[in-house]
Tab-separated table of C-alpha atoms and ligand atoms in Angstrom:
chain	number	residue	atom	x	y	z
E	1	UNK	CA	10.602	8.315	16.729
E	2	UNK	CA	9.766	11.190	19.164
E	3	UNK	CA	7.315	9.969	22.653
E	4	UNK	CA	4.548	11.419	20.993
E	5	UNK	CA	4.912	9.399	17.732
E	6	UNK	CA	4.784	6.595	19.468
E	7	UNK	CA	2.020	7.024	21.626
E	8	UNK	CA	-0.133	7.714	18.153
E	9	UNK	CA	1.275	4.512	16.505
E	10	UNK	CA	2.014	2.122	18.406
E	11	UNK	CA	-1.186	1.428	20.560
E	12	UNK	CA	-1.009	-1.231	22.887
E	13	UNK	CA	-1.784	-4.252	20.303
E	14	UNK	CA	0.765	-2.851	18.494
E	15	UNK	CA	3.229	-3.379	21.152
E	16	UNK	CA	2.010	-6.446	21.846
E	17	UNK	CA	2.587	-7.731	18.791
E	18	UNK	CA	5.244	-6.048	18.397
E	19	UNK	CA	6.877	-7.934	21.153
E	20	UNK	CA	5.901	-11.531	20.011
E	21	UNK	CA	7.603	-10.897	16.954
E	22	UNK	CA	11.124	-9.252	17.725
E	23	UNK	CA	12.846	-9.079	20.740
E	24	UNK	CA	13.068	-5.815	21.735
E	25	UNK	CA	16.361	-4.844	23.996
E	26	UNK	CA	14.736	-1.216	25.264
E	27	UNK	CA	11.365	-0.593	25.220
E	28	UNK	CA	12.000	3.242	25.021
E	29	UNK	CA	12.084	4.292	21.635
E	30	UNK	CA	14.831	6.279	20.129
E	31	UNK	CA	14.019	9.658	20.004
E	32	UNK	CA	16.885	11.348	18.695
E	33	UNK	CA	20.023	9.736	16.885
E	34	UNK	CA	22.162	11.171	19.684
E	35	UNK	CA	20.940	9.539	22.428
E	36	UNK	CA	23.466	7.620	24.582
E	37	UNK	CA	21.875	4.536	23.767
E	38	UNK	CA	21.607	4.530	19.898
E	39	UNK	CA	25.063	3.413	19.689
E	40	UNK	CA	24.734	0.184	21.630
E	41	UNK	CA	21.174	-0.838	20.122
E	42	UNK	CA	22.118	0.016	16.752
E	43	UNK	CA	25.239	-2.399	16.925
E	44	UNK	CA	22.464	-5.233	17.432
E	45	UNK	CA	19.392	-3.744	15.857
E	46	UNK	CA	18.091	-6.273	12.724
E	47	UNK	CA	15.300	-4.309	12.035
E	48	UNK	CA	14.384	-0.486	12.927
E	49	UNK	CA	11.063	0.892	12.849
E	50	UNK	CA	10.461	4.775	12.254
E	51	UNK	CA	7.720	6.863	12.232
E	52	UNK	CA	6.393	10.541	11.694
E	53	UNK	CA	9.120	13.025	12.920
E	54	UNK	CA	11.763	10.889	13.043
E	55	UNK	CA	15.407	12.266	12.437
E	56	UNK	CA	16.585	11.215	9.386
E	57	UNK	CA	18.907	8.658	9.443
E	58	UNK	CA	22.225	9.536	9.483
E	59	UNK	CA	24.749	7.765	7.313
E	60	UNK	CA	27.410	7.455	10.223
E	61	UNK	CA	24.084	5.547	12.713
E	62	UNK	CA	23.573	3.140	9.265
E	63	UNK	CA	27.551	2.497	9.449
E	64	UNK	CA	27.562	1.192	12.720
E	65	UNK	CA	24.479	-1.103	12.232
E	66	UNK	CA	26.278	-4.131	10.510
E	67	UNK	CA	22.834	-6.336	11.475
E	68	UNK	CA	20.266	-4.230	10.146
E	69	UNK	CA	18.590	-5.912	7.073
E	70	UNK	CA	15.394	-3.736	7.544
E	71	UNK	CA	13.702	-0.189	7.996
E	72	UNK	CA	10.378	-0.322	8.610
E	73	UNK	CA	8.753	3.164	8.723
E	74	UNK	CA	5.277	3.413	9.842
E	75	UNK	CA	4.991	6.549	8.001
E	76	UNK	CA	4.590	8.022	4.762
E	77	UNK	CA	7.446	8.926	2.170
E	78	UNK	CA	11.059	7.622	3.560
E	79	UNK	CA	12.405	10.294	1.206
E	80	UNK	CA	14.917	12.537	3.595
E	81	UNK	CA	14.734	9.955	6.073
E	82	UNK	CA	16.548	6.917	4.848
E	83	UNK	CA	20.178	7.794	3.530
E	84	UNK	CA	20.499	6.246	-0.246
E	85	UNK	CA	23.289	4.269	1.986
E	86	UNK	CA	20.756	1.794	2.964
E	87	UNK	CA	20.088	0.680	-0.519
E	88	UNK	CA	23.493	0.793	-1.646
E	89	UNK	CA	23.979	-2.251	1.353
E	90	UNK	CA	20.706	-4.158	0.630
E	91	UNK	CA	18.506	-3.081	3.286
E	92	UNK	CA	15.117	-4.008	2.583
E	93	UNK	CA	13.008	-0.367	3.542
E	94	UNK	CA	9.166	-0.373	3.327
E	95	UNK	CA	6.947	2.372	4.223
E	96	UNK	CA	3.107	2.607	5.083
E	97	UNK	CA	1.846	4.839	1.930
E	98	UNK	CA	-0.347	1.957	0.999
E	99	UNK	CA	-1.857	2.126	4.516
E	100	UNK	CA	-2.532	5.591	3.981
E	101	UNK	CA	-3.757	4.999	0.851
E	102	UNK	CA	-7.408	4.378	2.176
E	103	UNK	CA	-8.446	6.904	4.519
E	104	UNK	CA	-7.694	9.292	1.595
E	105	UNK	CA	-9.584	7.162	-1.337
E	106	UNK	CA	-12.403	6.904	1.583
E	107	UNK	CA	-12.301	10.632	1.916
E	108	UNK	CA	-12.461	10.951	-1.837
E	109	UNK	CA	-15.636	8.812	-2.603
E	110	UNK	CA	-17.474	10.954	0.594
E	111	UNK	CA	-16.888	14.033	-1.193
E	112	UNK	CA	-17.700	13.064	-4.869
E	113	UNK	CA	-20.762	11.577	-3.717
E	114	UNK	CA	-22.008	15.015	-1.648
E	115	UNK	CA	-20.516	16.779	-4.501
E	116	UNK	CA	-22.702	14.673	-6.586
E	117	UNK	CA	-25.753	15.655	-4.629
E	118	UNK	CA	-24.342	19.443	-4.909
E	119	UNK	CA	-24.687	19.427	-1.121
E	120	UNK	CA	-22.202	21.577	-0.352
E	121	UNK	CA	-23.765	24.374	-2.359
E	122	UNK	CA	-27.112	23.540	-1.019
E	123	UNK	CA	-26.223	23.520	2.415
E	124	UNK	CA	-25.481	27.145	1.774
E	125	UNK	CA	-28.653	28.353	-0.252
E	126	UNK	CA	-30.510	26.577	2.345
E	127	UNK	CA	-28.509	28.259	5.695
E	128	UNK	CA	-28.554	31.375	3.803
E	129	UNK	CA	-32.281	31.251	1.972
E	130	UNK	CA	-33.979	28.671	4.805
E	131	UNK	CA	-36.367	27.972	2.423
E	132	UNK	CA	-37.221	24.347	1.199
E	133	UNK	CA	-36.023	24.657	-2.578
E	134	UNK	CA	-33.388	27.395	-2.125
E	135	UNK	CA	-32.489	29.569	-5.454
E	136	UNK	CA	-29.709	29.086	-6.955
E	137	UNK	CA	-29.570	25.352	-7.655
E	138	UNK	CA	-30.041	23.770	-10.521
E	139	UNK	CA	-32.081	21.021	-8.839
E	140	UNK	CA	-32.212	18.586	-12.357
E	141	UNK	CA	-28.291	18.376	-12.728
E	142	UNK	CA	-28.397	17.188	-9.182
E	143	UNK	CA	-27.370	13.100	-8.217
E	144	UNK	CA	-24.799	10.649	-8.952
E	145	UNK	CA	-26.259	8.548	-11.610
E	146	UNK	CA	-24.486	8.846	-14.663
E	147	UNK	CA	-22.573	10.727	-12.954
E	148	UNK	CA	-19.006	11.643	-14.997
E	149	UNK	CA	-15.632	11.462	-12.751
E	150	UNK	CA	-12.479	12.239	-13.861
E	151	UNK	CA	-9.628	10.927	-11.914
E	152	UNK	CA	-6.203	12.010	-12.198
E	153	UNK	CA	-3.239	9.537	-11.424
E	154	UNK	CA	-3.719	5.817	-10.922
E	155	UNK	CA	-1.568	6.316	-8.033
E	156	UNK	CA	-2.457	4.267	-5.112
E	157	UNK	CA	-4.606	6.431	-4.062
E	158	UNK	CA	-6.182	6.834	-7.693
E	159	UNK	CA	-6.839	3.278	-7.848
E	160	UNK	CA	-8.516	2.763	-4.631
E	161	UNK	CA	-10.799	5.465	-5.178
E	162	UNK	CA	-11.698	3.862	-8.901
E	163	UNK	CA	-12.315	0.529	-6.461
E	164	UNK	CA	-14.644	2.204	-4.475
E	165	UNK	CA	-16.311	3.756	-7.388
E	166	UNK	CA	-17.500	0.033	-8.602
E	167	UNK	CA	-20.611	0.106	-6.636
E	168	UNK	CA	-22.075	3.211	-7.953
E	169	UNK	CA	-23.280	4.457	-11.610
E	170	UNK	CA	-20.438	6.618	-12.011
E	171	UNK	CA	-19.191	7.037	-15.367
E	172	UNK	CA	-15.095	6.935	-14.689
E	173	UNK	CA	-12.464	8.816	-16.770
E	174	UNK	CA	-8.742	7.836	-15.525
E	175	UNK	CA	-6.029	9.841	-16.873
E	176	UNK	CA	-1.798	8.846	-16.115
E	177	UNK	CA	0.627	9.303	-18.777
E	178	UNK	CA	2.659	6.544	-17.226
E	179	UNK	CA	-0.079	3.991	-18.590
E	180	UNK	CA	-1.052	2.939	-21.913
E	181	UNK	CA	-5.101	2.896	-22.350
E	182	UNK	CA	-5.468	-0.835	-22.535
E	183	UNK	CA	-3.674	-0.569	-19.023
E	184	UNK	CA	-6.460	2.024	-17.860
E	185	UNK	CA	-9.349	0.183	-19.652
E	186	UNK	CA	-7.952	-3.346	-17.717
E	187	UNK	CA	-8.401	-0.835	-14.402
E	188	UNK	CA	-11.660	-0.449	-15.542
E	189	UNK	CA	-11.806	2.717	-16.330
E	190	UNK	CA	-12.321	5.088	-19.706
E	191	UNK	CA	-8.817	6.606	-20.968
E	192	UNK	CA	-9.050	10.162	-21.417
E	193	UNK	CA	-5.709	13.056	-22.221
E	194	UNK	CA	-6.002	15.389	-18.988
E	195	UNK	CA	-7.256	18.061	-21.213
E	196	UNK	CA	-10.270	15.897	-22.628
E	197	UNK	CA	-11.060	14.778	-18.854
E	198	UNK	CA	-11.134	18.082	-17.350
E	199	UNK	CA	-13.466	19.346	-20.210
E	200	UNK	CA	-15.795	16.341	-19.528
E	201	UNK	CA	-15.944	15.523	-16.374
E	202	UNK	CA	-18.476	17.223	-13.735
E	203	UNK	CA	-15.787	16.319	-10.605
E	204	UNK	CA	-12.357	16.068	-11.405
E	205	UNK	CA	-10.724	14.455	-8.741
E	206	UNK	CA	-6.492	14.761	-8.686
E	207	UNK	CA	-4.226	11.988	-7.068
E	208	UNK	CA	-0.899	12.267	-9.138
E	209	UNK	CA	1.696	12.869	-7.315
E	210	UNK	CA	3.536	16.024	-7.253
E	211	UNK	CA	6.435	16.321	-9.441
E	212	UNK	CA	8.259	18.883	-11.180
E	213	UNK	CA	5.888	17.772	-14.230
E	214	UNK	CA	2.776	17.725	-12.128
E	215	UNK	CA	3.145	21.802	-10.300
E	216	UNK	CA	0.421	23.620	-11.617
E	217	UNK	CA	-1.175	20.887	-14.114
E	218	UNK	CA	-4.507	22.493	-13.259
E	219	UNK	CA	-3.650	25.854	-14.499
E	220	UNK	CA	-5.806	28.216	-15.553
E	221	UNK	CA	-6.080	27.078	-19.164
E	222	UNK	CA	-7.069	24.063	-18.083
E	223	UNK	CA	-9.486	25.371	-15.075
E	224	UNK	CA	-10.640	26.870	-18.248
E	225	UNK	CA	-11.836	24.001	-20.041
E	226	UNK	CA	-14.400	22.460	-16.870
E	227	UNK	CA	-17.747	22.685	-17.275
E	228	UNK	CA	-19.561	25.176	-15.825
E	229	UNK	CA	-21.044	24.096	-11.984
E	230	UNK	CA	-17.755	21.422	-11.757
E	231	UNK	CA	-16.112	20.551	-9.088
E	232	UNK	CA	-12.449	20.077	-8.406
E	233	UNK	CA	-11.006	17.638	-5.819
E	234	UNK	CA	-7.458	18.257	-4.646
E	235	UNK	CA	-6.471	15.640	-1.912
E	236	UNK	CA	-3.293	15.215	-3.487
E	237	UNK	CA	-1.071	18.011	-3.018
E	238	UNK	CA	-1.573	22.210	-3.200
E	239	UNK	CA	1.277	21.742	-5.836
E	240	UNK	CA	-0.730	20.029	-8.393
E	241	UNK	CA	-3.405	23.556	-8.474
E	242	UNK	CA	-2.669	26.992	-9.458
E	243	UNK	CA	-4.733	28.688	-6.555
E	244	UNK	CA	-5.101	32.089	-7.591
E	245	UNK	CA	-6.642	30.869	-10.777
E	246	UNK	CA	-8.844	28.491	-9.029
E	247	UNK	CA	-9.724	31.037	-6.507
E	248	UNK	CA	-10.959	33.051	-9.491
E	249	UNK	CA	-12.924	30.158	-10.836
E	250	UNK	CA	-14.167	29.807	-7.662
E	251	UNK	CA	-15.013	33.547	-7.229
E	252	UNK	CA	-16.866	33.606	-10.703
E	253	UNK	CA	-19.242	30.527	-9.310
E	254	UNK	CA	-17.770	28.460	-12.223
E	255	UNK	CA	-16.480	25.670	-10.389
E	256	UNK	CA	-16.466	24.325	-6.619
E	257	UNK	CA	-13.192	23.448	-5.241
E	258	UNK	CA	-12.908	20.773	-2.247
E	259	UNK	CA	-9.148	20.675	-0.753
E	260	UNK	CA	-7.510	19.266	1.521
E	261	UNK	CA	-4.284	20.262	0.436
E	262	UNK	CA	-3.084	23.477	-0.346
E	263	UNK	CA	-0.252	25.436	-1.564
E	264	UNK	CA	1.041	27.348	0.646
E	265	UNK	CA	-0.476	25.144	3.338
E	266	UNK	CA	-2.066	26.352	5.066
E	267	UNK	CA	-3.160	29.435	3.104
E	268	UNK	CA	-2.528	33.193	4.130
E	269	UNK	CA	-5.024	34.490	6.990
E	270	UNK	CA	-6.148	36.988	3.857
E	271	UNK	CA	-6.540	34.926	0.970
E	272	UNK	CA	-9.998	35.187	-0.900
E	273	UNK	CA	-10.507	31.570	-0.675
E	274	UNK	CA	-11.260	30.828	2.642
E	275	UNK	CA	-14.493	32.854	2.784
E	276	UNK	CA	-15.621	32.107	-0.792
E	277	UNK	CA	-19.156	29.774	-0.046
E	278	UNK	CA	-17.714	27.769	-3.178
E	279	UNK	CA	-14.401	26.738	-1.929
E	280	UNK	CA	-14.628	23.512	1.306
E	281	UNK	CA	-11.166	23.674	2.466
E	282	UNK	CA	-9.773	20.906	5.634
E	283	UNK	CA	-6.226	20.882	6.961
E	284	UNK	CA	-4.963	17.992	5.473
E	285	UNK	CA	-6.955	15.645	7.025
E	286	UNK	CA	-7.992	12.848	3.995
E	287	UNK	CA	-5.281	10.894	5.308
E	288	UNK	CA	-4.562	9.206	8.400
E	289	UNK	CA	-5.575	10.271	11.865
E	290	UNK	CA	-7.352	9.557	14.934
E	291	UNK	CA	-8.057	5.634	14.679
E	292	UNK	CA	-6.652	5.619	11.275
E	293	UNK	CA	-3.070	5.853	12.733
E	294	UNK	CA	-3.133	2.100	13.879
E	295	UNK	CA	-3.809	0.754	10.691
E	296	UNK	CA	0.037	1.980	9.284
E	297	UNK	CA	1.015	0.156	12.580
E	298	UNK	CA	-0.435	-2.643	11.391
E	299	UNK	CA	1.057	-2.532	7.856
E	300	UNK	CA	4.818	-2.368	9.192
E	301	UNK	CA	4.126	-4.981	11.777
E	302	UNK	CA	2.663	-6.685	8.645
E	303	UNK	CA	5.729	-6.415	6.802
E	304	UNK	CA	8.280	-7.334	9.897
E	305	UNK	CA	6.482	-10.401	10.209
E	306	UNK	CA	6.836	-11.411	6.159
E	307	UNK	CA	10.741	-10.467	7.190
E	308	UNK	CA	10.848	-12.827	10.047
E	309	UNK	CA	9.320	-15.305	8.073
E	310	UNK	CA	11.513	-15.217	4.819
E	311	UNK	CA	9.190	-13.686	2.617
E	312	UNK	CA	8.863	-10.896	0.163
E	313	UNK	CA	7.977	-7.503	1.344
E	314	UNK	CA	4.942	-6.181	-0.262
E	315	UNK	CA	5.607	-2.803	0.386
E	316	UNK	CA	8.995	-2.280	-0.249
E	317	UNK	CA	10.405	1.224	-1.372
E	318	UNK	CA	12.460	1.280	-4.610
E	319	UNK	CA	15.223	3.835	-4.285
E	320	UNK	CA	13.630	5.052	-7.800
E	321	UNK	CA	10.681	6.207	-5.986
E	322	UNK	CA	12.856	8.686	-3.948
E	323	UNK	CA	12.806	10.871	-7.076
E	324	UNK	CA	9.283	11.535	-6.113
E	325	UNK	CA	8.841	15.092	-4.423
E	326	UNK	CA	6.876	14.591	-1.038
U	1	LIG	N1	-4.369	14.438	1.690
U	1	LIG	C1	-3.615	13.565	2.319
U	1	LIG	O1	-3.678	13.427	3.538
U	1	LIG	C2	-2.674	12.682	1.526
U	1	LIG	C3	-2.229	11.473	2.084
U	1	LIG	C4	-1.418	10.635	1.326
U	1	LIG	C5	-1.018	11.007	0.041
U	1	LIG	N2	-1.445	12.207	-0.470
U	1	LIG	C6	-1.074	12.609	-1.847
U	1	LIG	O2	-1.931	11.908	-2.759
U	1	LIG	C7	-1.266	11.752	-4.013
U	1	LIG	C8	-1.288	10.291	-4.428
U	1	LIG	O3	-0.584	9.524	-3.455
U	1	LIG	P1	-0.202	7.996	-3.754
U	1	LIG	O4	0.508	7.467	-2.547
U	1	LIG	O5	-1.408	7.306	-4.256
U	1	LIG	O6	0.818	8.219	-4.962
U	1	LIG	P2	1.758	7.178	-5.698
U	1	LIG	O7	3.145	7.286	-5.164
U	1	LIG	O8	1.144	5.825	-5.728
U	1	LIG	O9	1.746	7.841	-7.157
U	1	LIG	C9	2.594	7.384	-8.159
U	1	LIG	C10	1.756	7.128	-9.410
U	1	LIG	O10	1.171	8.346	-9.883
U	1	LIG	C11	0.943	8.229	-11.293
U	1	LIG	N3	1.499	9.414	-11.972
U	1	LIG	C12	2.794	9.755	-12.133
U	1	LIG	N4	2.904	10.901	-12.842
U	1	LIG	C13	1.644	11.298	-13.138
U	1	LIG	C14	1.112	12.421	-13.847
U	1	LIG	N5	1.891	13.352	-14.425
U	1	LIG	N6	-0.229	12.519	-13.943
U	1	LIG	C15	-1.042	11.589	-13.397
U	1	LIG	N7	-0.574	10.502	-12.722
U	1	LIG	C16	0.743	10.368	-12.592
U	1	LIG	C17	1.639	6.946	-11.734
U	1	LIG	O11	0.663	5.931	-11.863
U	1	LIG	C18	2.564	6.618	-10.589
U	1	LIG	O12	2.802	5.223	-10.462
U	1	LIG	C19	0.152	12.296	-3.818
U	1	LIG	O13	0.209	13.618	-4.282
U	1	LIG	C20	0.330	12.273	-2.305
U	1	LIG	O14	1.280	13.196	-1.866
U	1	LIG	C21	-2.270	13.033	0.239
């Protein structure tokens, strides 16, 4: 992994730990796969740990690493970095998407329950207005109690946001076609067709991955069916939303759309979006960052350590999942 990856990873615990557990023949990462060095540590290397920007692997590097037995990436998707290679030969690869997994659901349940509150659009009426009950509110559909959510996907992410739901008086709608509804109703959550859910719900929240059957499920048809004063939540990916339909939507002051991904990311300088009072746009941010960035560390160090020890991953990547577009 580049200097800089490393420096945001692996904080000095990290290392630490890192060092009790594996011996470690060069403290210098790798930084690129033809370095002087790779050859000689990747004859002896048992278990290589990558992280954001790292080269993807070539095939000829997994070749002349008879030892390895595991990739660890601190990252997200391994898709484009590990060669289908390593499978073929057994090597175990995890990856830190369940790490990530919680900044994002965290991000999610802050912005369902402002959205809930409608603070976003009263922020506005009140900068703009600076009045005490700015116009343009409808103050009794205000507040989370009873409160209808419709989530999309009981990806990881899906399902850690229905976890953090619990404690509140939400009212949860869970739509994934790979689940059957007793599967959804054993989540905890209400079944619903995505059609059904996006006409009921009053914030639709989307964490289904993006896949060639997943570009553009919120169309304008179905931007069509939310109820008036609804709010959309795209953390997932600006695949999943057709955004000159929801920047119509958005334009009309049918719905409010919070996204933190975008398609094309980020958008034009000129699109209408970014100055539309209804639309709160951040640059990919629900995931992690900052302090964050330690905690996918953690989960590879995690997963070394049930290595070492003789155990079963619990995050290991199926080459299946590589059929997933990132
Ligand atoms: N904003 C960010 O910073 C950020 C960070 C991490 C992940 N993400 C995105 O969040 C989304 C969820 O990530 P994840 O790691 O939880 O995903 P994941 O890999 O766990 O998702 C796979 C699951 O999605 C569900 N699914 C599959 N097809 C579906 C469909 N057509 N409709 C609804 N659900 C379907 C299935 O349950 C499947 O098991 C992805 O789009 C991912 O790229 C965003």
């Amino acid at each position: 992994m580049p200097p800089e990856t490393e420096r945001r990873v692996l904080d000095p615990a990290a290392r630490a730990r890192l060092a009790a557990l594996c011996m470690l023949p060069d403290p210098r990462p790798l930084a690129a796969w033809d370095e002087p060095r790779t050859a000689t540590l990747m004859a002896r290397a048992e278990v290589l740990i990558t992280g954001w920007y790292c080269p993807p692997i070539p095939e000829a590097v997994l070749a002349a690493a008879p030892r390895l037995r595991l990739i660890a990436h601190t990252g997200g998707t391994v898709k484009g970095l590990v060669p289908l290679a390593a499978w073929a030969r057994g090597i175990a690869v995890t990856n830190a998407v369940a790490a990530n997994a919680r900044p994002v659901a965290e991000w999610t349940l802050a912005m369902i329950l402002l959205a809930g509150k409608q603070a976003f659009a009263a922020r506005e009426a009140y900068r703009t207005q600076r009045r005490r009950w700015p116009q343009g509110i409808e103050w009794d559909r205000i507040g989370n109690r009873g409160r209808v959510v419709g989530l999309v996907g009981a990806s990881r992410i899906g399902r850690l946001v229905l976890d953090l739901l619990r404690p509140f008086e939400f009212r949860v709608l869970l739509h994934d076609p790979t689940l059957d509804d007793a599967a959804i109703r054993a989540l905890g959550a209400e079944p619903a067709a995505l059609d059904d859910l996006v006409g009921r719900a009053d914030i639709v929240s989307l964490h289904a991955p993006s896949l060639p059957a997943t570009r553009h499920m919120m169309d304008a048809r179905r931007i069509g069916l939310m109820r008036p004063g609804a709010v959309l939540i795209n953390t997932a990916r600006g695949a999943l939303l057709d955004h000159a339909a929801a920047a119509r939507a958005v334009a009309d002051g049918r719905i409010t759309l919070i996204a933190d991904t975008l398609e094309p990311e980020p958008l034009p300088p000129d699109h209408v979006l970014w100055d539309l009072p209804g639309a709160f746009l951040t640059p990919h941010i629900a995931g992690s960052i900052g302090t964050e960035v330690a905690r996918m560390a953690e989960a590879a160090l995690d997963e070394i350590e049930r290595h070492a020890r003789g155990e079963e991953l619990r995050h290991a990547v199926r080459q299946e999942e590589l059929e997933v577009v990132a």
